[in-house]
Coordinates of C-alpha atoms and ligand atoms in Angstrom, one line a residue:
M1 CA 25.4 -47.0 27.0
T2 CA 25.6 -50.8 26.9
R3 CA 22.8 -52.0 29.0
K4 CA 19.0 -51.4 29.0
P5 CA 18.2 -47.9 30.3
K6 CA 16.7 -47.7 33.8
N7 CA 15.3 -44.1 33.7
I8 CA 13.5 -43.4 30.4
V9 CA 12.2 -39.9 29.8
I10 CA 9.6 -39.4 27.1
L11 CA 9.0 -35.8 25.9
G12 CA 5.5 -35.5 24.5
G13 CA 2.1 -36.7 25.5
G14 CA 0.5 -37.0 22.1
T15 CA -0.5 -40.4 20.7
A16 CA 3.2 -41.2 20.0
G17 CA 4.2 -40.5 23.6
W18 CA 1.5 -42.7 25.1
I19 CA 1.9 -45.5 22.6
T20 CA 5.6 -45.5 23.3
S21 CA 5.2 -45.5 27.1
N22 CA 2.6 -48.3 27.0
T23 CA 4.6 -50.4 24.7
L24 CA 7.8 -50.1 26.8
L25 CA 5.9 -50.8 30.0
A26 CA 4.3 -53.9 28.5
R27 CA 7.4 -55.3 26.7
W28 CA 9.9 -54.5 29.4
S29 CA 7.5 -55.3 32.3
D30 CA 10.1 -57.7 33.8
K31 CA 12.8 -55.0 33.7
D32 CA 13.4 -52.5 36.4
I33 CA 12.6 -49.3 34.4
N34 CA 11.1 -46.0 35.4
I35 CA 9.2 -44.1 32.7
T36 CA 8.5 -40.3 32.9
V37 CA 6.2 -38.7 30.3
I38 CA 6.4 -34.9 30.1
E39 CA 3.8 -32.9 28.2
S40 CA 2.9 -29.3 28.0
P41 CA -0.8 -28.5 28.3
A42 CA 0.0 -25.1 26.8
I43 CA 1.5 -26.6 23.6
G44 CA -1.1 -29.3 23.3
T45 CA -1.2 -32.2 20.8
V46 CA -1.8 -32.1 17.1
G47 CA -5.2 -33.5 17.8
V48 CA -5.7 -35.2 14.4
G49 CA -4.8 -38.7 13.3
E50 CA -8.1 -40.5 13.5
G51 CA -7.6 -43.4 11.1
S52 CA -5.4 -46.4 11.5
T53 CA -4.2 -49.5 9.7
P54 CA -4.5 -53.0 11.2
R55 CA -1.3 -52.4 13.1
M56 CA -3.2 -50.5 15.8
K57 CA -5.1 -53.7 16.7
L58 CA -1.7 -55.5 17.2
F59 CA -0.7 -52.6 19.5
F60 CA -3.8 -52.8 21.7
D61 CA -3.4 -56.7 21.7
S62 CA 0.2 -56.3 22.8
I63 CA -0.6 -54.1 25.8
G64 CA -3.5 -56.4 26.7
V65 CA -6.4 -54.0 26.2
E66 CA -9.7 -55.3 24.8
E67 CA -11.7 -53.4 22.1
S68 CA -14.7 -53.5 24.5
E69 CA -12.7 -51.4 26.9
W70 CA -11.0 -48.8 24.7
M71 CA -13.3 -48.4 21.7
P72 CA -16.4 -47.0 23.4
R73 CA -14.2 -44.7 25.4
C74 CA -12.7 -43.2 22.3
N75 CA -15.8 -43.1 20.1
A76 CA -14.1 -45.6 17.9
T77 CA -15.4 -47.4 14.8
Y78 CA -14.1 -50.3 12.6
K79 CA -12.3 -49.6 9.4
N80 CA -12.3 -52.2 6.5
G81 CA -10.1 -50.0 4.3
I82 CA -10.1 -46.8 2.3
S83 CA -12.2 -45.8 -0.7
F84 CA -10.6 -43.4 -3.1
A85 CA -13.0 -41.2 -5.1
N86 CA -12.4 -38.9 -8.0
W87 CA -8.7 -39.4 -8.3
S88 CA -9.0 -41.1 -11.7
T89 CA -11.0 -39.8 -14.7
R90 CA -10.6 -43.1 -16.6
P91 CA -14.1 -44.4 -17.5
G92 CA -15.3 -47.0 -14.9
F93 CA -12.5 -46.1 -12.5
S94 CA -13.7 -43.0 -10.8
R95 CA -13.6 -44.8 -7.5
Y96 CA -11.9 -47.8 -6.0
F97 CA -11.4 -49.5 -2.6
H98 CA -8.0 -50.4 -1.0
P99 CA -8.9 -53.3 1.2
F100 CA -7.1 -54.7 4.3
A101 CA -6.2 -58.3 3.7
S102 CA -8.4 -61.2 4.6
Q103 CA -7.8 -65.0 4.8
L104 CA -10.7 -65.3 2.4
D105 CA -8.8 -63.3 -0.3
Q106 CA -7.0 -66.5 -1.2
H107 CA -10.2 -67.7 -2.8
T108 CA -10.5 -64.6 -5.1
I109 CA -7.0 -63.2 -5.4
T110 CA -6.0 -65.6 -8.2
A111 CA -8.9 -64.4 -10.2
F112 CA -8.0 -60.8 -9.5
Y113 CA -4.4 -61.3 -10.6
F114 CA -5.5 -63.3 -13.6
N115 CA -7.9 -60.6 -14.8
T116 CA -5.7 -57.6 -14.1
Y117 CA -2.8 -59.4 -15.9
A118 CA -5.1 -60.1 -18.9
R119 CA -6.3 -56.5 -18.9
R120 CA -2.7 -55.3 -19.0
Q121 CA -2.3 -57.3 -22.2
G122 CA -5.3 -55.4 -23.7
I123 CA -7.9 -58.2 -23.1
D124 CA -11.4 -57.0 -22.3
V125 CA -12.1 -58.6 -18.9
H126 CA -13.4 -57.2 -15.6
A127 CA -10.3 -55.7 -13.9
H128 CA -11.5 -53.3 -11.3
P129 CA -10.4 -54.4 -7.8
D130 CA -13.6 -53.9 -5.9
R131 CA -15.6 -57.0 -6.9
F132 CA -12.7 -59.3 -5.8
F133 CA -12.4 -58.3 -2.1
L134 CA -14.6 -59.1 0.8
S135 CA -13.6 -56.0 2.7
A136 CA -14.8 -53.8 -0.2
S137 CA -18.2 -55.5 0.0
L138 CA -18.3 -55.2 3.8
S139 CA -17.7 -51.4 3.5
E140 CA -20.2 -51.0 0.7
N141 CA -22.8 -52.6 2.9
R142 CA -21.8 -50.9 6.1
L143 CA -20.9 -54.2 7.8
G144 CA -18.3 -54.6 10.6
P145 CA -15.2 -56.7 10.0
R146 CA -15.6 -59.4 12.7
P147 CA -17.4 -62.5 11.4
S148 CA -19.8 -64.6 13.4
E149 CA -18.3 -67.4 15.5
N150 CA -19.2 -70.1 13.1
F151 CA -17.3 -68.5 10.3
P152 CA -13.7 -68.8 11.5
F153 CA -11.8 -66.7 9.0
A154 CA -9.7 -63.7 9.9
V155 CA -10.4 -60.3 8.2
E156 CA -7.9 -57.6 9.0
Y157 CA -9.2 -54.3 10.0
G158 CA -8.1 -50.9 11.4
Y159 CA -10.0 -48.3 13.4
H160 CA -11.3 -44.8 13.4
F161 CA -11.2 -42.9 16.7
D162 CA -11.1 -39.6 18.4
A163 CA -7.3 -38.9 18.6
N164 CA -7.7 -36.8 21.8
L165 CA -9.7 -39.5 23.6
V166 CA -7.2 -42.2 22.6
G167 CA -4.4 -40.0 24.0
E168 CA -6.4 -39.7 27.3
F169 CA -7.1 -43.4 27.5
L170 CA -3.5 -44.4 26.9
R171 CA -2.3 -41.9 29.4
E172 CA -4.6 -43.4 32.0
K173 CA -3.3 -46.9 31.2
A174 CA 0.3 -45.9 31.3
V175 CA -0.1 -44.0 34.6
Q176 CA -2.0 -47.0 36.1
R177 CA 0.9 -49.2 35.0
G178 CA 3.6 -47.1 36.6
A179 CA 4.5 -44.2 34.3
R180 CA 5.1 -40.8 36.0
H181 CA 3.2 -38.0 34.2
V182 CA 4.7 -34.5 34.4
A183 CA 2.7 -31.5 33.0
A184 CA 5.4 -29.0 32.2
K185 CA 7.0 -27.1 29.3
I186 CA 10.6 -28.0 28.5
V187 CA 12.5 -24.9 27.8
D188 CA 16.1 -26.2 27.8
V189 CA 18.0 -29.4 27.0
N190 CA 21.4 -30.1 28.6
L191 CA 23.8 -32.1 26.4
T192 CA 26.7 -34.0 27.8
D193 CA 30.3 -33.5 26.4
S194 CA 29.7 -36.5 24.1
G195 CA 26.6 -34.8 22.6
A196 CA 24.1 -37.2 24.4
I197 CA 21.2 -35.8 26.3
G198 CA 21.9 -35.3 30.0
S199 CA 18.7 -33.7 31.3
L200 CA 15.7 -31.5 30.4
V201 CA 14.8 -28.2 32.2
S202 CA 11.2 -27.2 32.6
D203 CA 9.7 -23.7 32.7
A204 CA 9.2 -24.2 36.4
G205 CA 13.0 -24.7 36.8
E206 CA 12.8 -28.4 37.4
T207 CA 15.7 -30.5 36.0
I208 CA 14.6 -33.9 34.8
S209 CA 17.4 -36.4 34.3
G210 CA 17.3 -39.7 32.6
D211 CA 19.6 -42.2 30.9
F212 CA 17.5 -42.5 27.8
F213 CA 15.2 -40.0 26.2
V214 CA 12.4 -40.5 23.6
D215 CA 11.5 -37.5 21.5
C216 CA 7.7 -37.5 21.0
S217 CA 7.4 -33.7 20.9
G218 CA 5.7 -33.5 17.5
F219 CA 6.7 -31.7 14.3
R220 CA 9.3 -29.6 16.1
G221 CA 11.4 -32.5 17.2
A222 CA 12.6 -30.6 20.3
L223 CA 15.2 -33.1 21.3
I224 CA 16.3 -34.9 18.1
Q225 CA 16.1 -32.0 15.7
D226 CA 16.5 -28.8 17.8
A227 CA 18.9 -30.0 20.5
M228 CA 20.8 -32.8 18.7
E229 CA 20.6 -31.2 15.3
I230 CA 19.8 -34.4 13.3
P231 CA 19.0 -33.2 9.8
F232 CA 15.4 -33.3 8.3
R233 CA 14.9 -34.5 4.7
S234 CA 11.9 -33.0 3.2
F235 CA 9.7 -35.1 0.8
S236 CA 8.3 -31.9 -0.8
D237 CA 9.8 -32.8 -4.2
N238 CA 7.3 -35.6 -4.7
L239 CA 4.6 -34.9 -2.0
F240 CA 3.3 -31.4 -2.5
N241 CA 0.8 -31.2 0.4
D242 CA 1.9 -29.2 3.4
S243 CA -1.4 -28.0 5.0
A244 CA -4.8 -29.2 6.2
V245 CA -8.1 -27.8 7.2
V246 CA -10.3 -29.8 9.5
L247 CA -14.1 -29.6 10.1
P248 CA -16.4 -32.1 11.9
T249 CA -19.9 -32.9 10.7
S250 CA -22.7 -34.9 12.4
Q251 CA -22.8 -38.6 12.3
V252 CA -25.3 -40.3 10.1
E253 CA -27.6 -43.1 11.3
E254 CA -25.8 -46.0 9.8
I255 CA -22.1 -45.6 10.6
G256 CA -19.7 -46.2 7.7
S257 CA -16.9 -48.8 8.1
Q258 CA -14.4 -47.2 5.7
T259 CA -12.4 -44.0 5.3
V260 CA -13.3 -42.1 2.2
S261 CA -10.6 -40.1 0.5
T262 CA -12.0 -37.8 -2.2
A263 CA -9.7 -35.9 -4.6
M264 CA -10.4 -32.1 -4.5
Q265 CA -8.9 -29.3 -6.7
Y266 CA -5.6 -29.0 -4.8
G267 CA -5.4 -32.2 -2.7
W268 CA -7.9 -34.6 -1.1
A269 CA -10.5 -34.7 1.6
W270 CA -10.8 -37.4 4.2
E271 CA -14.1 -38.6 5.7
I272 CA -13.7 -40.6 8.9
P273 CA -16.8 -41.9 10.6
L274 CA -16.7 -42.0 14.4
T275 CA -19.6 -43.0 16.7
H276 CA -20.4 -39.3 17.6
R277 CA -19.3 -37.3 14.6
I278 CA -17.7 -37.6 11.2
G279 CA -14.1 -36.2 11.0
N280 CA -13.4 -34.3 7.8
G281 CA -10.3 -32.7 6.6
Y282 CA -8.8 -31.3 3.4
V283 CA -5.1 -32.0 2.9
Y284 CA -3.8 -29.5 0.3
S285 CA -0.7 -27.8 -1.1
S286 CA -0.3 -24.1 0.0
S287 CA 1.7 -23.5 -3.2
F288 CA -1.5 -24.0 -5.2
C289 CA -4.3 -22.5 -3.0
T290 CA -4.7 -20.3 0.0
A291 CA -6.0 -21.5 3.4
D292 CA -9.3 -19.5 2.8
D293 CA -9.8 -21.1 -0.6
A294 CA -9.2 -24.6 0.9
E295 CA -11.7 -23.9 3.6
T296 CA -14.3 -22.7 1.2
E297 CA -13.8 -25.7 -1.0
L298 CA -14.1 -28.1 1.9
R299 CA -17.2 -26.3 3.2
T300 CA -18.8 -26.6 -0.2
H301 CA -17.9 -30.3 -0.5
L302 CA -19.5 -30.9 2.9
G303 CA -22.5 -28.6 2.4
L304 CA -21.4 -26.4 5.2
L305 CA -21.0 -23.1 3.4
D306 CA -23.6 -21.3 5.6
S307 CA -22.6 -23.2 8.8
D308 CA -20.7 -21.4 11.7
V309 CA -18.9 -24.6 12.7
E310 CA -15.3 -23.5 13.1
A311 CA -12.5 -24.9 11.0
R312 CA -9.1 -25.7 12.3
H313 CA -6.0 -25.0 10.1
L314 CA -2.8 -27.0 10.4
Q315 CA 0.6 -27.1 8.8
M316 CA 2.4 -30.3 8.0
K317 CA 6.1 -31.0 7.7
V318 CA 6.4 -33.9 5.3
G319 CA 9.7 -35.9 5.2
R320 CA 11.9 -37.7 7.7
I321 CA 14.9 -37.2 9.8
D322 CA 18.2 -38.9 9.0
K323 CA 18.6 -40.9 12.2
H324 CA 15.7 -41.9 14.4
W325 CA 18.0 -43.2 17.1
H326 CA 21.0 -41.1 18.0
K327 CA 23.2 -41.6 21.0
N328 CA 20.7 -41.9 24.0
C329 CA 17.7 -40.4 22.1
L330 CA 15.0 -42.2 20.1
A331 CA 12.5 -40.2 18.0
V332 CA 9.0 -41.5 17.6
G333 CA 6.0 -39.9 15.9
L334 CA 5.9 -36.6 14.1
S335 CA 9.3 -35.7 15.5
Q336 CA 10.8 -38.4 13.4
G337 CA 8.9 -37.6 10.2
F338 CA 5.5 -37.7 8.5
I339 CA 4.4 -38.8 5.1
E340 CA 1.0 -37.0 4.9
P341 CA -2.1 -38.8 6.0
L342 CA -3.3 -40.4 2.7
E343 CA -3.0 -44.0 3.8
A344 CA -3.2 -43.3 7.5
T345 CA 0.3 -44.8 8.1
A346 CA 1.7 -42.5 10.9
L347 CA 0.6 -44.5 13.9
N348 CA 1.7 -47.6 12.0
L349 CA 5.2 -46.1 11.8
V350 CA 5.0 -45.1 15.5
C351 CA 4.3 -48.7 16.6
N352 CA 6.9 -50.2 14.3
T353 CA 9.6 -47.8 15.4
V354 CA 9.0 -48.6 19.1
D355 CA 8.8 -52.4 18.6
D356 CA 11.8 -52.4 16.3
F357 CA 13.8 -50.4 18.9
I358 CA 12.9 -52.9 21.7
D359 CA 13.7 -55.9 19.4
T360 CA 17.1 -54.3 18.5
V361 CA 18.0 -53.6 22.1
D362 CA 16.8 -57.0 23.3
A363 CA 18.9 -58.7 20.6
Q364 CA 22.0 -56.5 20.4
G365 CA 22.0 -54.1 23.3
F366 CA 23.1 -50.6 22.5
S367 CA 25.7 -51.6 20.0
E368 CA 26.6 -49.2 17.2
S369 CA 25.8 -51.7 14.5
G370 CA 22.4 -52.4 16.0
Q371 CA 21.7 -48.7 16.1
M372 CA 22.9 -48.3 12.5
T373 CA 20.8 -51.1 11.0
F374 CA 17.8 -49.9 13.0
N375 CA 18.1 -46.4 11.5
E376 CA 18.4 -48.0 8.0
R377 CA 15.3 -50.1 8.5
V378 CA 13.2 -47.1 9.8
N379 CA 14.4 -44.9 6.9
D380 CA 13.5 -47.7 4.5
R381 CA 10.0 -48.0 6.0
F382 CA 9.5 -44.3 5.5
E383 CA 10.7 -44.3 2.0
R384 CA 8.8 -47.3 0.8
I385 CA 5.5 -46.0 2.3
R386 CA 6.2 -42.7 0.7
D387 CA 6.5 -44.5 -2.7
Y388 CA 3.1 -46.0 -2.3
I389 CA 1.6 -42.6 -1.4
V390 CA 3.4 -40.9 -4.3
A391 CA 2.0 -43.5 -6.7
H392 CA -1.5 -42.2 -5.9
Y393 CA -0.5 -38.8 -7.2
I394 CA 1.4 -40.1 -10.2
M395 CA -1.6 -42.3 -11.2
N396 CA -4.1 -39.5 -11.0
S397 CA -5.5 -38.6 -14.4
R398 CA -7.2 -35.3 -13.5
A399 CA -6.3 -32.3 -15.6
D400 CA -8.5 -29.7 -13.9
T401 CA -5.8 -27.8 -12.0
D402 CA -2.0 -27.3 -12.2
Y403 CA -1.8 -29.2 -9.0
W404 CA -3.0 -32.4 -10.5
R405 CA -1.2 -31.9 -13.8
Q406 CA 2.1 -31.3 -12.0
N407 CA 1.6 -34.3 -9.8
G408 CA 0.9 -36.5 -12.8
E409 CA 4.0 -35.2 -14.6
N410 CA 6.3 -35.3 -11.5
K411 CA 9.6 -37.1 -12.3
H412 CA 10.9 -37.1 -8.8
V413 CA 10.3 -40.7 -8.1
S414 CA 12.5 -43.3 -6.4
A415 CA 14.1 -46.1 -8.4
E416 CA 11.9 -48.7 -6.6
L417 CA 8.7 -46.9 -7.7
Q418 CA 9.9 -46.5 -11.2
K419 CA 10.6 -50.2 -11.4
I420 CA 7.1 -51.1 -10.1
L421 CA 5.5 -48.8 -12.6
Q422 CA 7.7 -50.2 -15.4
I423 CA 6.8 -53.8 -14.4
W424 CA 3.1 -52.9 -14.5
T425 CA 3.2 -51.1 -17.9
S426 CA 5.3 -53.8 -19.5
G427 CA 2.6 -56.4 -18.5
Q428 CA 4.9 -58.6 -16.4
S429 CA 3.8 -60.3 -13.2
L430 CA 4.0 -57.8 -10.4
N431 CA 4.4 -60.5 -7.7
Q432 CA 7.1 -62.4 -9.4
E433 CA 9.0 -59.4 -10.7
M434 CA 9.0 -57.6 -7.4
E435 CA 10.4 -60.7 -5.8
R436 CA 12.9 -61.4 -8.6
Q437 CA 14.2 -57.9 -8.7
Q438 CA 14.1 -57.8 -4.9
I439 CA 12.1 -54.6 -4.9
R440 CA 11.3 -53.8 -1.3
S441 CA 8.0 -52.3 -0.5
S442 CA 6.0 -51.8 2.7
Y443 CA 3.0 -52.7 0.7
T444 CA 2.2 -56.1 -0.8
P445 CA 1.7 -56.8 -4.5
M446 CA -2.0 -57.1 -3.7
S447 CA -2.1 -53.5 -2.5
W448 CA 0.0 -52.3 -5.5
T449 CA -2.3 -54.2 -7.9
C450 CA -5.4 -52.6 -6.3
L451 CA -3.8 -49.2 -6.6
L452 CA -2.7 -49.5 -10.2
S453 CA -5.9 -51.3 -11.4
G454 CA -8.1 -49.1 -9.2
Y455 CA -7.0 -46.0 -11.1
G456 CA -7.6 -47.9 -14.4
F457 CA -4.0 -47.7 -15.4
Y458 CA -4.4 -50.0 -18.4
P459 CA -3.6 -50.0 -22.1
P460 CA -6.4 -49.7 -24.6
I461 CA -8.5 -52.9 -25.1
K462 CA -7.5 -54.9 -28.2
P463 CA -10.3 -55.6 -30.6
T464 CA -9.9 -59.5 -30.5
P465 CA -12.6 -61.6 -28.7
V466 CA -11.8 -62.5 -25.1
D467 CA -12.0 -66.3 -25.4
T468 CA -9.4 -66.5 -28.2
Q469 CA -7.0 -64.3 -26.3
S470 CA -7.0 -65.7 -22.8
G471 CA -7.9 -69.3 -23.2
S472 CA -9.9 -69.3 -20.1
K473 CA -12.1 -66.8 -18.4
I474 CA -13.0 -65.9 -14.8
D475 CA -16.6 -66.4 -14.0
M476 CA -17.3 -63.1 -12.2
R477 CA -20.8 -64.2 -11.1
A478 CA -19.1 -67.0 -9.1
V479 CA -16.8 -64.4 -7.5
D480 CA -19.7 -62.1 -6.7
E481 CA -21.6 -65.0 -5.2
F482 CA -18.7 -66.1 -3.1
I483 CA -18.3 -62.6 -1.7
R484 CA -22.0 -62.2 -1.1
R485 CA -22.3 -65.4 0.8
C486 CA -19.2 -64.7 2.9
G487 CA -20.7 -61.3 3.7
L488 CA -23.8 -63.0 5.3
N489 CA -21.5 -63.9 8.2
F490 CA -20.9 -60.3 9.2
E491 CA -23.1 -58.1 11.3
P492 CA -24.1 -54.5 10.6
H493 CA -21.4 -52.1 11.7
N494 CA -23.8 -50.3 14.1
D495 CA -24.4 -53.7 15.9
A496 CA -20.7 -54.5 15.9
L497 CA -20.2 -51.2 17.9
R498 CA -22.6 -52.2 20.7
F499 CA -20.2 -53.5 23.3
Q500 CA -21.6 -55.2 26.3
Ligands
FAD1 C1 -3.7 -33.3 9.0 C2 -3.2 -34.6 9.7 C3 -3.9 -35.8 9.6 C4 -3.4 -37.0 10.2 N1 -4.1 -38.1 10.0 C5 -3.6 -39.3 10.5 C6 -4.3 -40.5 10.3 O1 -5.4 -40.6 9.8 N2 -3.7 -41.6 10.8 C7 -2.5 -41.6 11.4 O2 -2.0 -42.7 11.8 N3 -1.9 -40.4 11.7 C8 -2.4 -39.3 11.2 N4 -1.7 -38.1 11.4 C9 -0.5 -38.2 12.2 C10 -0.9 -38.2 13.7 O3 -1.7 -37.1 14.0 C11 0.4 -38.3 14.5 O4 1.2 -39.2 14.0 C12 0.0 -38.6 15.9 O5 -1.0 -37.8 16.4 C13 1.2 -38.6 16.8 O6 1.6 -37.2 17.0 P1 2.7 -37.0 18.1 O7 2.4 -37.6 19.3 O8 4.0 -37.3 17.4 O9 2.8 -35.4 18.2 P2 1.7 -34.4 18.9 O10 0.4 -34.8 18.9 O11 2.0 -33.0 18.3 O12 2.2 -34.4 20.4 C14 3.4 -33.6 20.8 C15 3.5 -33.7 22.3 O13 4.7 -33.1 22.7 C16 4.4 -32.1 23.7 N5 5.5 -31.1 23.6 C17 6.1 -30.5 22.5 N6 7.0 -29.7 22.9 C18 7.1 -29.7 24.2 C19 7.9 -29.0 25.2 N7 8.8 -28.1 24.8 N8 7.7 -29.3 26.5 C20 6.7 -30.2 26.9 N9 5.9 -30.8 26.0 C21 6.1 -30.6 24.7 C22 3.1 -31.5 23.4 O14 2.5 -30.9 24.5 C23 2.4 -32.8 23.0 O15 1.9 -33.5 24.2 C24 -2.2 -36.9 10.9 C25 -1.5 -35.7 11.0 C26 -2.0 -34.6 10.4 C27 -1.2 -33.3 10.6

């Protein structure tokens, strides 16, 4: 295929399928393309995936949909970042916040780097990330992320939402904008002599042809994995979690503006505040505990031991496929891979995969070299995000179960992650060294510094007085005051969610 496809068939009506169709319709609106989305009501969607990164805002902006339109429809709330609780047992570091970036960080980040650098040399300074970032304070005080009009500074934010409602909303948009929606189960895939996809056959006997296919069929990967036999590389060597149990609880009066991720005995539990309920789930490793044990632990954690609210159990396939674009098929979403939900990166990968695909085709058509470099970039994105997630497990200092001990001792880490940890422990500048050694990461040095300092991964404090060691000292009261006064420009989260 050398020119842009005219008939695009998307298999799957989960979040990935509808994000893909909306993005293609928006970005190729001037092209003469037909989009068909096929989904099986009998199979259904995974129905989870309720937290996002700031990438989701770019997606809605790119398809021209306002927050005031989609957020109330999807019971969505704002997300300033993620709070990690009980991952570290180091005194003073039982909890830390991973903020989304803000323009205002430039006023505090130098102090943050200065102190974390000094603390890595054994100097006794304040080196926990939370006091340095506005987003941490906004979350702590249940404020929304959008400042008042007379405070023109951008604060990045993500969202929490009901995954099923987002799917419905995006389906409606795509159909309004011209997508054809087919409710059917695909039971057969016809390949051409060259191994490309020719057509799909539904259980009603309908043959659906196209010249390009997008596999958004979820973990199974019905087109890219089953039919085209593209191999799947598991990440189970360094990410042990393969299961989840999900339970909703009632919303509290003041809605939180952060995700909370609490370490449990055999994994971690998420708490995602929506407008009508709190989404909770426990992501764990089935090699270390049974589904029943996990459910009991989650119920105990939520105070739901005596409740008859039903739990939902899910299996996760963690890893990625080798090629995300093969012949006339692109894989997007769970069909292309999944890195467990710890930093809520899956929809981020969905959006980046689709945009990267469109950019590649726009620039290079369907050339083999374009396809090859696209696949390398997507694989790299998966692996670099995986490294950041793996770092959470390596940094844990819990010793209460084999699960945490084995995670902490795990030696299956990439060369890039090893280098980052080595730079940190040797006390070098993370920013400069990552740049100098050309260590690629999907996360910025700010995020890495928050993670490593947030777990209290520091050497013991040297007994020498602070002033004689560092020469100068950050005035933490001034940092606190700066953050406090910035925070005065943000409204309570509940008010931010009242759309006119
Ligand atoms: C426990 C857990 C927590 C998660 N948390 C987050 C999070 O916080 N943030 C985040 O970004 N992501 C998260 N994710 C990932 C997120 O849920 C998915 O990336 C997202 O929902 C996209 O899924 P999907 O559309 O690829 O697959 P699915 O939702 O599984 O959709 C697959 C679609 O394909 C259709 N289909 C499949 N086979 C056929 C067939 N033969 N014929 C017709 N139709 C077919 C199905 O009917 C369905 O419509 C989480 C995932 C899990 C498992």
